[in-house]
Each structure stands twice: as structure tokens, then as C-alpha cells.
XYZ file of C-alpha atoms in Angstrom:
655
model
C 192.235 88.794 102.679
C 190.317 86.482 105.715
C 191.576 83.519 105.906
C 188.348 82.088 105.911
C 186.520 80.919 102.987
C 183.047 80.763 102.138
C 181.641 76.792 102.466
C 181.261 76.837 99.204
C 184.303 77.774 97.870
C 185.957 75.254 100.829
C 183.966 72.244 98.756
C 185.182 73.599 95.469
C 188.972 72.743 96.384
C 189.302 70.238 98.294
C 190.621 67.037 96.342
C 193.824 66.978 94.294
C 196.591 67.745 95.750
C 194.910 68.839 98.906
C 192.386 72.350 99.449
C 192.818 75.506 98.252
C 194.720 76.799 101.296
C 195.667 80.631 100.940
C 197.440 80.354 104.500
C 196.676 84.453 104.715
C 197.422 85.922 108.311
C 194.684 87.691 110.146
C 194.757 90.865 111.777
C 195.531 94.084 110.885
C 196.671 93.869 107.521
C 199.384 96.662 108.336
C 201.167 93.804 110.651
C 200.227 90.191 108.854
C 203.624 90.282 107.053
C 205.169 91.032 110.474
C 203.348 88.411 112.798
C 203.575 86.012 110.077
C 207.429 86.152 109.569
C 207.724 85.724 113.831
C 205.370 83.343 113.602
C 207.857 80.988 111.258
C 210.195 78.466 112.173
C 214.323 79.366 111.680
C 216.814 76.994 110.910
C 220.003 77.551 113.199
C 223.373 78.694 110.191
C 225.119 75.580 111.151
C 222.139 73.851 109.416
C 221.391 75.325 106.622
C 224.250 74.423 105.278
C 222.123 70.958 104.904
C 220.150 71.815 102.757
C 219.846 72.085 98.670
C 218.190 74.506 97.217
C 217.110 74.169 93.188
C 216.036 77.864 92.065
C 214.901 77.720 88.314
C 215.305 80.813 86.787
C 217.561 83.882 86.896
C 215.780 87.125 86.467
C 215.037 89.276 89.026
C 213.307 86.629 90.632
C 215.778 83.533 90.837
C 218.848 85.958 90.958
C 217.941 87.788 93.744
C 216.227 84.318 95.593
C 220.034 82.687 94.539
C 221.671 85.239 96.083
C 220.435 85.896 99.385
C 219.830 82.353 100.274
C 223.155 81.512 99.244
C 224.298 83.981 101.835
C 222.381 82.934 104.030
C 224.476 79.527 103.680
C 221.808 77.571 101.867
C 223.902 75.281 99.104
C 221.591 76.951 95.782
C 221.861 75.572 92.325
C 220.509 78.128 89.774
C 219.395 76.985 86.437
C 218.977 79.444 83.219
C 218.159 78.704 79.618
C 220.742 81.618 78.968
C 224.790 81.782 78.194
C 224.631 84.294 81.104
C 221.590 85.342 83.937
C 222.502 89.026 82.810
C 220.552 87.875 79.591
C 217.584 86.655 81.930
C 214.352 89.059 80.305
C 214.134 91.603 83.270
C 216.940 93.212 81.004
C 214.531 94.617 79.061
C 212.344 96.012 81.347
C 212.394 99.979 80.458
C 210.352 102.248 82.432
C 210.671 101.694 86.000
C 210.149 100.214 89.333
C 207.446 100.970 92.099
C 208.330 101.845 95.713
C 205.908 103.782 98.199
C 208.772 106.395 98.965
C 206.502 109.692 98.896
C 209.356 111.204 97.481
C 207.346 113.994 95.957
C 205.849 114.605 99.073
C 202.100 114.349 97.036
C 200.166 111.750 99.266
C 201.236 108.249 98.360
C 201.524 105.502 101.029
C 201.873 102.530 101.716
C 198.063 101.855 101.353
C 197.337 103.761 98.475
C 200.257 100.971 96.573
C 197.923 98.522 98.245
C 194.908 100.112 97.084
C 195.942 100.899 93.485
C 197.414 98.010 92.830
C 194.189 96.046 94.012
C 191.877 98.573 92.267
C 194.116 98.074 88.972
C 193.604 94.384 89.246
C 190.142 95.152 88.396
C 189.991 93.242 92.069
C 190.613 89.821 91.704
C 194.387 89.649 93.604
C 194.357 89.323 97.491
C 195.216 92.238 99.263
C 196.978 90.440 101.821
C 199.658 89.702 99.339
C 199.047 93.004 97.896
C 199.464 95.161 101.022
C 203.161 92.587 101.780
C 204.421 93.555 98.096
C 203.065 97.885 98.748
C 205.087 97.279 102.302
C 207.857 96.029 100.903
C 208.562 98.035 98.180
C 209.844 100.987 100.284
C 213.255 98.003 100.888
C 214.272 97.238 97.665
C 214.823 100.601 96.789
C 216.970 100.852 99.776
C 218.525 97.627 98.952
C 218.906 98.317 94.680
C 220.162 101.466 95.751
C 223.014 100.412 98.362
C 224.213 97.935 95.923
C 224.948 100.547 92.989
C 221.630 100.455 90.859
C 222.046 104.017 88.845
C 218.758 105.018 89.222
C 217.445 108.384 87.885
C 218.289 111.667 90.657
C 216.844 115.230 91.190
C 219.467 118.237 90.894
C 220.096 118.161 94.415
C 221.109 114.338 94.551
C 217.438 112.916 95.988
C 215.990 109.925 93.441
C 213.829 110.986 91.305
C 210.104 109.728 90.350
C 208.047 109.336 87.399
C 204.586 109.469 86.750
C 202.946 106.016 85.496
C 199.710 104.296 85.072
C 196.493 103.589 87.385
C 198.215 106.348 89.612
C 197.865 110.052 90.853
C 201.189 110.645 92.242
C 205.404 110.059 90.961
C 205.745 106.724 93.117
C 208.254 105.558 89.950
C 212.351 104.920 89.955
C 214.188 104.582 87.128
C 217.228 104.378 85.506
C 216.674 105.883 81.407
C 214.675 103.492 79.738
C 216.460 100.799 80.821
C 215.737 100.116 84.774
C 215.327 96.413 84.285
C 218.855 96.209 82.894
C 220.471 98.413 85.582
C 218.748 96.296 88.357
C 219.830 92.953 86.950
C 223.045 93.528 86.894
C 222.748 94.758 90.794
C 221.404 91.368 90.959
C 223.855 89.052 89.372
C 227.141 90.974 91.264
C 224.532 90.005 94.555
C 224.528 86.718 92.451
C 227.702 86.447 91.055
C 229.431 87.184 94.788
C 227.685 83.687 96.138
C 228.826 81.336 92.821
C 232.418 82.993 93.889
C 231.892 81.920 97.402
C 230.417 78.677 96.172
C 227.222 78.533 98.386
C 225.386 78.666 94.835
C 226.692 77.049 91.682
C 224.963 78.309 88.378
C 224.405 76.443 85.869
C 223.902 78.263 82.169
C 222.285 77.376 78.789
C 220.346 74.215 80.450
C 216.783 74.004 80.103
C 214.497 72.256 82.150
C 211.974 69.639 80.901
C 210.162 67.924 83.847
C 209.691 68.040 87.957
C 210.245 65.590 90.094
C 207.703 64.801 92.534
C 208.509 62.509 95.080
C 206.433 61.339 97.723
C 203.737 64.180 97.236
C 206.754 66.893 97.456
C 208.784 68.881 94.731
C 211.863 67.102 94.884
C 213.949 68.196 92.026
C 213.935 68.557 88.169
C 215.194 67.090 84.827
C 217.225 68.885 82.833
C 218.655 68.621 78.860
C 222.027 70.943 78.488
C 221.490 72.609 75.338
C 224.675 72.585 73.764
C 225.865 68.587 74.067
C 222.152 67.697 74.622
C 222.911 65.612 77.904
C 219.880 64.884 80.321
C 220.538 65.271 83.553
C 218.615 64.417 87.329
C 219.058 67.258 90.332
C 216.971 66.617 93.429
C 216.991 68.952 96.797
C 215.011 69.946 99.422
C 212.859 72.424 97.344
C 212.210 73.490 94.239
C 211.855 77.296 93.502
C 210.662 78.527 90.204
C 210.881 82.017 89.044
C 210.387 81.569 85.333
C 208.598 83.839 83.573
C 205.096 84.625 82.099
C 203.527 82.772 79.370
C 202.517 85.340 76.840
C 204.825 83.482 73.700
C 202.032 81.586 73.069
C 200.297 83.682 71.227
C 203.560 83.742 69.356
C 204.219 87.602 68.397
C 204.710 89.710 71.856
C 206.972 92.052 73.395
C 208.843 88.736 75.411
C 212.275 87.829 74.431
C 212.060 84.696 72.323
C 212.911 82.113 73.661
C 210.547 82.940 76.743
C 208.041 80.152 78.287
C 205.643 78.269 79.614
C 207.664 74.995 80.087
C 208.599 74.907 83.617
C 205.055 75.851 85.104
C 203.276 73.550 82.863
C 205.858 70.517 83.506
C 204.396 71.402 87.142
C 201.409 72.137 86.174
C 200.815 68.806 84.953
C 202.286 67.196 87.852
C 199.644 68.332 90.441
C 200.652 71.876 90.381
C 197.105 74.565 89.689
C 197.452 76.419 87.258
C 195.431 79.900 88.276
C 193.890 82.428 86.134
C 195.335 82.022 83.216
C 192.877 83.738 80.735
C 194.461 87.288 82.894
C 196.621 88.450 80.453
C 197.759 91.609 79.375
C 197.914 93.712 76.748
C 200.611 96.824 76.369
C 199.071 99.669 74.506
C 202.632 101.090 74.184
C 203.686 98.605 71.117
C 205.410 99.002 67.902
C 202.975 98.208 65.558
C 203.287 94.366 62.970
C 204.940 95.557 60.193
C 205.103 92.432 58.346
C 203.231 89.258 58.281
C 206.681 86.740 59.649
C 207.391 89.362 61.769
C 208.516 86.875 65.162
C 208.087 89.480 67.890
C 207.142 92.932 68.633
C 209.492 95.514 70.717
C 207.913 97.409 73.690
C 208.129 101.617 73.920
C 208.178 101.745 77.580
C 204.533 103.213 79.443
C 206.709 105.932 80.836
C 206.499 107.802 77.641
C 203.070 108.638 78.576
C 204.292 110.908 81.073
C 205.072 113.768 78.206
C 203.442 111.780 75.218
C 200.112 112.438 74.491
C 198.005 109.606 72.480
C 195.732 110.768 69.663
C 194.072 110.015 66.143
C 192.987 112.051 63.499
C 189.046 113.296 64.303
C 187.922 113.199 60.803
C 187.862 110.574 58.001
C 189.127 113.379 55.660
C 192.306 113.716 57.657
C 193.532 109.637 57.710
C 196.603 109.085 55.108
C 197.573 112.370 56.195
C 201.230 113.424 57.949
C 200.714 114.269 61.602
C 201.571 117.573 60.910
C 199.555 118.147 58.319
C 196.239 117.511 60.703
C 195.776 120.579 62.580
C 195.516 120.765 66.272
C 191.430 121.039 66.761
C 191.347 118.497 64.465
C 193.139 115.422 66.737
C 191.582 113.190 69.276
C 192.782 113.241 72.011
C 191.257 110.070 73.019
C 192.178 109.336 76.829
C 192.535 112.336 77.686
C 188.773 113.273 76.643
C 187.731 109.888 78.511
C 189.260 109.634 81.349
C 190.018 113.814 82.136
C 191.323 112.669 85.789
C 193.644 110.238 84.457
C 194.103 111.301 81.185
C 197.265 109.433 79.205
C 198.163 107.671 82.299
C 194.886 105.294 82.444
C 196.217 101.778 83.362
C 197.189 99.451 80.188
C 193.804 97.650 80.259
C 191.723 100.578 79.623
C 194.697 102.363 76.929
C 195.156 99.710 75.130
C 191.197 99.056 74.488
C 190.500 102.422 73.790
C 193.006 102.205 70.695
C 191.231 99.181 69.651
C 188.153 101.147 69.482
C 189.295 104.263 67.858
C 190.756 101.753 65.371
C 187.713 99.858 64.914
C 186.017 103.005 63.857
C 188.471 103.419 61.050
C 190.521 106.403 62.314
C 193.762 104.413 62.985
C 196.848 105.850 61.027
C 199.811 103.631 59.614
C 199.184 101.503 56.518
C 197.687 98.680 58.695
C 195.326 100.882 59.797
C 196.361 99.072 63.606
C 197.872 102.507 64.896
C 197.675 105.565 66.917
C 200.163 108.628 67.514
C 201.874 109.237 70.625
C 203.110 112.403 69.926
C 206.185 114.836 72.105
C 205.524 118.189 70.328
C 204.625 119.685 73.087
C 206.658 117.762 75.540
C 209.618 118.818 73.070
C 208.127 122.774 73.162
C 207.595 122.960 77.505
C 210.805 121.018 78.198
C 213.237 121.853 75.230
C 214.675 118.871 72.998
C 217.163 118.060 75.905
C 214.992 117.341 78.831
C 213.383 115.007 76.681
C 216.517 113.728 75.777
C 217.802 113.035 79.678
C 214.868 111.127 80.242
C 214.065 109.162 77.349
C 216.833 108.970 75.050
C 217.784 105.725 74.252
C 213.712 104.630 74.212
C 213.883 107.133 70.953
C 217.166 106.005 69.910
C 215.192 102.333 69.602
C 212.448 103.401 67.752
C 214.831 105.015 65.142
C 216.396 101.830 64.536
C 213.730 100.191 64.082
C 211.337 102.446 61.816
C 213.152 104.949 60.372
C 211.589 107.681 62.148
C 212.619 110.605 64.328
C 210.043 110.626 67.370
C 211.328 114.433 68.087
C 209.888 115.839 64.703
C 207.767 112.872 64.521
C 205.324 111.356 66.589
C 205.653 107.612 67.429
C 202.727 105.035 65.849
C 201.570 102.838 68.514
C 199.496 99.871 69.061
C 198.819 97.018 71.592
C 200.188 94.301 71.904
C 200.560 90.841 74.657
C 203.046 91.766 77.030
C 202.845 90.429 80.824
C 200.635 87.457 82.041
C 198.869 88.137 85.328
C 198.056 83.857 85.501
C 200.360 81.966 86.592
C 200.976 78.588 89.367
C 198.570 79.039 92.545
C 200.565 79.857 95.456
C 199.379 80.468 99.083
C 200.824 83.625 101.519
C 204.308 81.565 101.717
C 204.160 81.625 97.388
C 204.409 77.878 98.515
C 202.073 75.421 95.413
C 199.290 73.736 96.223
C 202.720 71.018 95.768
C 204.513 71.086 99.372
C 208.204 71.913 98.521
C 207.200 74.455 95.207
C 207.681 77.901 95.516
C 206.686 79.957 92.347
C 208.422 83.702 92.244
C 207.144 86.318 90.420
C 205.451 86.546 86.944
C 205.417 82.314 86.991
C 202.544 82.781 89.507
C 198.951 85.045 89.979
C 199.682 86.388 93.358
C 199.968 89.742 93.493
C 198.284 91.711 89.791
C 194.315 90.440 89.426
C 193.154 91.066 86.078
C 196.084 93.363 85.513
C 199.274 94.219 86.182
C 199.828 98.310 86.606
C 203.398 99.347 84.615
C 206.543 99.501 86.843
C 205.029 96.733 89.403
C 207.111 93.635 87.886
C 210.191 94.325 88.859
C 208.882 95.514 91.907
C 207.464 91.722 92.546
C 209.822 90.110 90.700
C 212.698 91.615 93.936
C 210.342 91.416 96.678
C 209.552 87.998 95.901
C 213.262 86.799 95.584
C 214.581 89.751 97.941
C 212.526 89.347 101.059
C 209.359 87.085 100.351
C 210.811 83.365 99.572
C 214.458 83.464 101.803
C 211.687 83.982 105.257
C 208.677 81.253 104.082
C 211.336 78.634 102.211
C 213.322 78.530 104.887
C 209.294 78.218 107.088
C 209.528 74.782 104.443
C 212.509 73.886 104.565
C 212.262 73.814 108.725
C 210.072 70.485 108.643
C 211.605 68.156 106.306
C 215.020 66.205 106.481
C 217.760 67.341 104.378
C 219.175 65.223 101.514
C 216.365 62.557 102.031
C 216.208 61.953 98.425
C 219.127 60.417 95.977
C 218.907 60.383 92.482
C 218.176 55.981 92.395
C 214.988 56.693 93.899
C 212.216 55.445 91.429
C 210.538 58.643 90.919
C 213.367 60.513 89.948
C 214.191 57.265 87.656
C 210.763 57.672 86.212
C 211.175 61.523 85.545
C 213.623 61.065 83.837
C 212.507 58.097 81.887
C 210.003 60.763 80.948
C 211.681 62.793 79.184
C 213.591 60.728 77.077
C 210.636 59.574 75.683
C 209.701 62.741 74.679
C 212.298 63.882 73.250
C 212.742 60.849 71.125
C 209.194 60.900 70.514
C 209.405 65.048 68.815
C 212.425 63.818 66.842
C 210.587 60.896 65.113
C 207.694 62.123 64.050
C 209.690 63.128 60.836
C 206.684 65.400 59.622
C 206.748 68.342 57.033
C 206.191 71.462 59.271
C 208.478 73.476 61.475
C 208.023 73.894 64.680
C 208.115 78.126 64.033
C 204.836 77.219 61.590
C 202.967 75.834 63.786
C 203.480 78.341 67.241
C 202.493 81.114 64.788
C 199.189 79.629 63.557
C 198.317 79.044 67.266
C 199.663 82.626 68.131
C 197.276 84.197 65.360
C 194.172 81.421 67.024
C 194.552 82.777 70.542
C 195.306 86.173 69.336
C 192.158 86.686 67.117
C 189.742 83.996 69.809
C 190.944 84.882 72.864
C 193.721 88.034 72.590
C 191.839 92.354 73.554
C 188.592 91.119 73.389
C 187.436 87.505 73.654
C 183.356 86.002 73.063
C 181.855 83.065 73.656
C 181.331 82.379 69.819
C 185.162 83.172 69.068
C 186.267 81.094 72.379
C 184.905 78.155 71.609
C 185.810 78.121 68.047
C 188.942 77.844 69.444
C 188.584 74.915 71.327
C 187.630 73.597 69.037
C 190.653 74.013 66.917
C 193.640 74.245 68.704
C 193.397 69.869 69.809
C 192.989 70.016 66.138
C 196.093 71.761 65.587
C 198.092 69.873 68.280
C 196.871 66.220 66.825
C 198.465 67.724 63.199
C 202.154 68.831 65.160
C 202.385 65.112 66.768
C 201.764 64.013 63.230
C 202.964 66.029 60.774
C 206.407 67.824 62.823
C 209.470 68.377 61.620
C 212.591 68.338 63.997
C 215.965 68.220 62.029
C 218.642 66.936 64.227
C 219.349 64.360 66.629
C 219.317 64.848 71.118
C 222.647 64.581 71.566
C 223.694 67.723 70.058
C 223.217 71.995 70.036
C 219.633 71.626 68.821
C 217.709 74.713 68.588
C 214.511 73.108 66.082
C 214.119 70.759 69.210
C 214.186 73.260 72.174
C 211.330 75.039 69.440
C 208.883 71.822 69.346
C 209.298 71.233 72.790
C 208.074 74.598 73.983
C 205.209 74.358 71.080
C 203.921 71.465 71.901
C 203.483 72.601 75.810
C 202.443 75.816 74.503
C 199.525 73.518 72.323
C 198.262 72.007 75.577
C 198.683 75.423 77.791
C 196.926 77.626 75.455
C 193.434 75.172 75.255
C 193.212 75.856 79.631
C 194.005 79.513 78.611
C 191.163 79.364 76.407
C 188.681 77.016 78.681
C 189.360 80.052 81.599
C 188.587 83.042 79.303
C 185.433 80.598 78.506
C 184.621 79.837 81.641
C 184.632 83.521 83.502
C 181.504 85.167 82.127
C 182.541 88.671 83.552
C 184.627 91.573 82.101
C 187.350 91.778 84.392
C 191.313 94.160 83.725
C 192.947 92.808 80.859
C 190.006 89.860 80.805
C 187.667 91.748 77.848
C 184.206 89.849 77.638
C 182.073 91.681 74.903
C 179.130 89.993 76.061
C 179.782 91.872 79.569
C 180.271 95.570 78.615
C 179.440 98.893 79.883
C 177.501 101.142 77.983
C 180.245 103.107 77.641
C 182.673 100.003 76.652
C 183.855 99.366 79.869
C 185.045 96.002 81.535
C 181.664 94.877 83.058
C 182.840 92.579 86.799
C 180.418 89.854 87.753
C 181.695 89.615 92.124
C 178.521 87.865 92.276
C 179.727 84.993 90.811
C 183.673 85.348 89.697
C 185.416 86.842 92.950
C 187.221 83.837 92.854
C 190.786 83.281 91.669
C 190.245 79.927 89.519
C 192.584 77.389 89.557
C 193.260 74.589 87.102
C 193.772 70.905 88.379
C 195.249 68.797 85.122
C 193.020 66.225 84.697
C 195.835 64.196 82.193
C 196.025 63.077 79.010
C 192.695 63.059 77.253
C 190.376 64.060 80.302
C 189.329 68.227 81.321
C 190.599 69.979 84.021
C 189.556 70.583 87.349
C 188.337 73.873 89.031
C 188.806 74.397 92.297
C 188.240 77.779 93.620
C 189.388 80.460 95.777
C 186.771 82.930 96.826
C 188.525 86.215 97.506
C 186.847 89.243 100.780
C 187.998 92.069 100.441
C 188.011 94.497 103.792
C 190.171 97.292 102.877
C 189.020 97.504 99.543
C 185.698 98.237 98.919
C 184.263 96.744 95.826
C 182.993 99.525 93.059
C 182.908 99.911 89.192
C 186.773 100.886 88.312
C 186.209 104.871 86.651
C 189.582 106.391 85.463
C 187.540 109.545 85.231
């Protein structure tokens, strides 16, 4: 992407905490990252020991950043709300991690991965950031293999690859259906090594409740010990947020129940811009909702679509029949029919909308009619049950345990569900927000995936940011600041602590009749209905009326049992739901403002005749970065124009 932007975009992004300067380097895209690294400032080893860095989150991005920066010599404090970094939600990723190694000799390259990612994101990501991601991906596999990550291997010992949605090459490295777990264990071992040396101090079961900003710079955080309830302040020379996405705003999602938006929302309220919050991803391969009081959804890896075939009955007469009783000629393999070039491996947003379409026609399967079949009969016949088990066995076992159905014998039933969020805090090329000293990594930022993430790219981005990008860019920033310039007695530090204590007291003091979960469930259903797989102007406006009313009721009628000076999960939930009630309004506002369809953001008013997403590049080819307006005021929209030099803006086609 060019560093230059149009004058209108510059004007739109001015004010607040400064202009939206992406700081993208210029020149040939193949050399931008290398040139940029050379131009950045360095810190000598003796001086690194003087700097303190806070990392919030210990998933792939956070653990990788903490381990790497500790090994470089910085003093790192790493925080997580789990009892161990091993329980970070990165562990739940199943299918694999992308890298442009071209081991299959099938035409892959760094440029092809770059192009597939920009196209898959429906041309709403920065070219420079995406190319760097593709470039660094090659190093990630070497790093992880050296750590002992047990990637699947071919018969001769070479690392194996499989295909994922949005690509016609095989570039996804995997460890059966537990790739995230194995990658996290690799990063965790590197992190534990630095903990043992004393360079990293780990703070488990600790939740960030506020960002400390001093003289316009991020200088620390306020936390609550989730066991004792003690509120503490921590100061440092910069803060790194690696806290994941906001998918749990929808209540039912594939995220762990503890995943929340508190860290990025607290930063947003302190001045950090929030970019593209309406870009949420609906994953097409989830186990359908079973009951009214279900608390989360379970993902079935996209890797299953390599060998599984997606279909529904062609005719109404077959609705309700057992799948084995429906003959082949009466099955509609609708993805293969509509998208013959990519078939079952179209990107997630395309597959999700196609599933919704056939269910809306009344051809959905299961007791609710909200499901489609993912069938492995052909794969078992072609490869044999043993080979299918070696590829997907743990996923099949998980499905069997949850549904009491054997996917070797009958097709899986799947339906789309909220999974990943492409929006997040706005960052520049250095992964620093508009707040100096606040860096944002992985899913917590907006930078690489545009309006739709390709499968197997989340793990790639988290490790790229943590191992290879942030260590260089954070050093470039730290070289400009004096280490240890702020202490805990500073007025801004004490004010942040007071804000947290007042908020905790307010939550405990409402004394209403409804649980935090009841508010969360109602908010989630509202967001899913009005701002889920399909959005409309009328629905979004309706949500913008109902969310503030629900938020008002929350502060008048929520009931939080117990005290703040003890282990209190209801208090934790209440704080997170309070932030979701604010965040969701901004998400809906962003969806209403973006008068186009692109990627996971599908406005019913903006569709092609075939029902595909129809972009409006003339008016909306920009990053929407929202500035918090203060309580009672509307947020302010800043625009960072997106310019495409290497990927021509075209209507996506997977036919």
C-alpha cells in the first residue's frame, strides 16, 4: 500500500490523538519489510535490561511476544486470566497454519499467499501488512519445527500440507485436528524458559480492567487478582495487547466462555481507535445449536472440507428422511454446483451464506432445519477409514461425543456460527495503535484479514506478530523513550486505579434481579438477528434503539452476588457484559455506516443477482477507525484510505 493517502482521507483522520498515518514503507512490496527493519532504531543489549514491557494475553501472539522479548533481554510482565498460558484460546484452533513453502510444488509462492489473503478479505486490508505476513510465514514453520511442534509428515518424513478455503494450492501445515494446541505448547515452552531465567514474570488469573495513559502514552494497566480480588497497578515503558477477538459479544460463538473484549474496549475508551468492528466472521462448519440454554458452540475444523462433501436434499419430499435413504441423484452438493473451481473449499463467508440460503429455502436438515450435511462417505470409500481417521480422528471423536452420532457412518450436521473477528484496534504498519506505546497483536488488531479471514491464517498472524514483527517494532519505539520515567504515584496512575475501584463498586451496588448471563444472552441474540450473517438498514436501526435500552436496564437491574474482595465469577462476567453492551452498539453503528457488502459484512440491500456480496469501492474502500466520543456522545469516524498497487480491485469469484 502507498504511504500516501487522498487529501479527503487525511482530513477525515485528523484530530483526536493524531492522524491515521499507517507508516507503511514505500518501494517494491517484496523489499518493504526488510528495508523497514533496517531503517528502524535498535537498542543495545545492555540498554534492553533497563526497559519494562507489559504483555496482556498469553495465547500464540502474547506468548510468542513475551518469550521473544524476554530472550532479547527486556523485562517482561505477562498477564492472563487463565490459570496457565496453556489454557489460552489459541489451543482450540484445529485445522492448521498457512505458510508459502510450496512443498507440494503446486504453484504456491509468497505472492500467491499474499494475493489469496487480500482477495479472501474482499479487498479491505492493507497490501503492505498482508505481504509481510505472507513473507514471514515461511520462517514461522521453521521456528515451530525447531521447537518440536509435531507437524504431520509425509511417508518420507517431509512436512505434510493440506488445502483450506480460498486457495487452490495446499499450503496448510497441521498436527491432525489440534494444530493450535501444539503450536501453543511450543510457544509456552519458550515462554516458560524465559520465566525460569527471570526475564518474564507471569501473572495468571489476573484480568486487565483499565489502561494507564500518561501524557498521551500507554504506560501501564490496572488489574484485578481473580482469586483474592486485589486491585493492582502495573507500570512499564510500553503495553502490548494480545487479547483476542470480540466474538462473544454474540453470546453463542465458537470462542471459550472467558473470551472477552474488555482489554481492547478499555483501551478504546482511553483514546485508541477501533477499526472495522462490523467485520465479524461466520464459520460455516460448526455443530448446530441444540437448545435454548446452550452456552457456546463447537467448531468442526475447516480442514474437514478437504474430504467431506457438503449437501442438502434437492426436494421437499426428502426433508426429514435419514441421509442414507436419500439417493445420490436427489442430493444437492450446492457448493460444488455453485462454485465449481473451488467447490467445498470456498472461503468461509461464501460457504456460510450459501448454507443460510439453502436453509432459508426450507432444505435445511436436522430438527430445527438449520443445518446441512458434511458427508465423508465418498472419502472413506476412496481412502479407507484408517486414512480418514489419521487425518481427522480426534475431530470425529469430538463430534461423536457431542452428538452421539458416528460421522464414519452418517454425515455430520453443520451450520454457520460466529467464530473470528477481523475488526479490532487500529494499528499502523508497526502494530502500534494511534496511542503511542500501545501495541496490539493477533486477533486484537484489525490489520491483516480485511473483511474475511482465510482459514489457517489466524495462527499464522498471531505467531508472525509475536515472534517476528513486534520485537523489532517495539524496540523502534522504546529507543525513543526514557526507561522507567513513570512511577505508581503519578496522578494518572492513581486516577486509573480509582476508576476501576469505582466501577467495581457500582457493579456490586446495583442490587437488581437479573443475572449478567441473562443480559448477555439477550444481547447476543439481538446482535445475531440484526448484525449476524445478514444485515439490513431497518434491522441495524432497530438494534441501535434496543441496545442502549438494554444497557440502561443492565445498570438498573443487574444482580452481582458476593464482594469484590474474593473469588467472584459473577463480578467478572458483569464487567465483561457491561463492555459488550457498549462495544456492540459501535459494531452495529459501523455496520449501518458501511453501505456495501464485503466479506463477512453482508448488507441485504447490496448483493449481486446471484446473491453474492457486492462491494462499493468508490465510497467504502477504506478502514473505518472509530474514536470514542465520551459517555453520552456519538463516536467519531476516521478513514484510512486503502490503495491497491498489486491486487486489482475486482468482484470476487470462486467459480
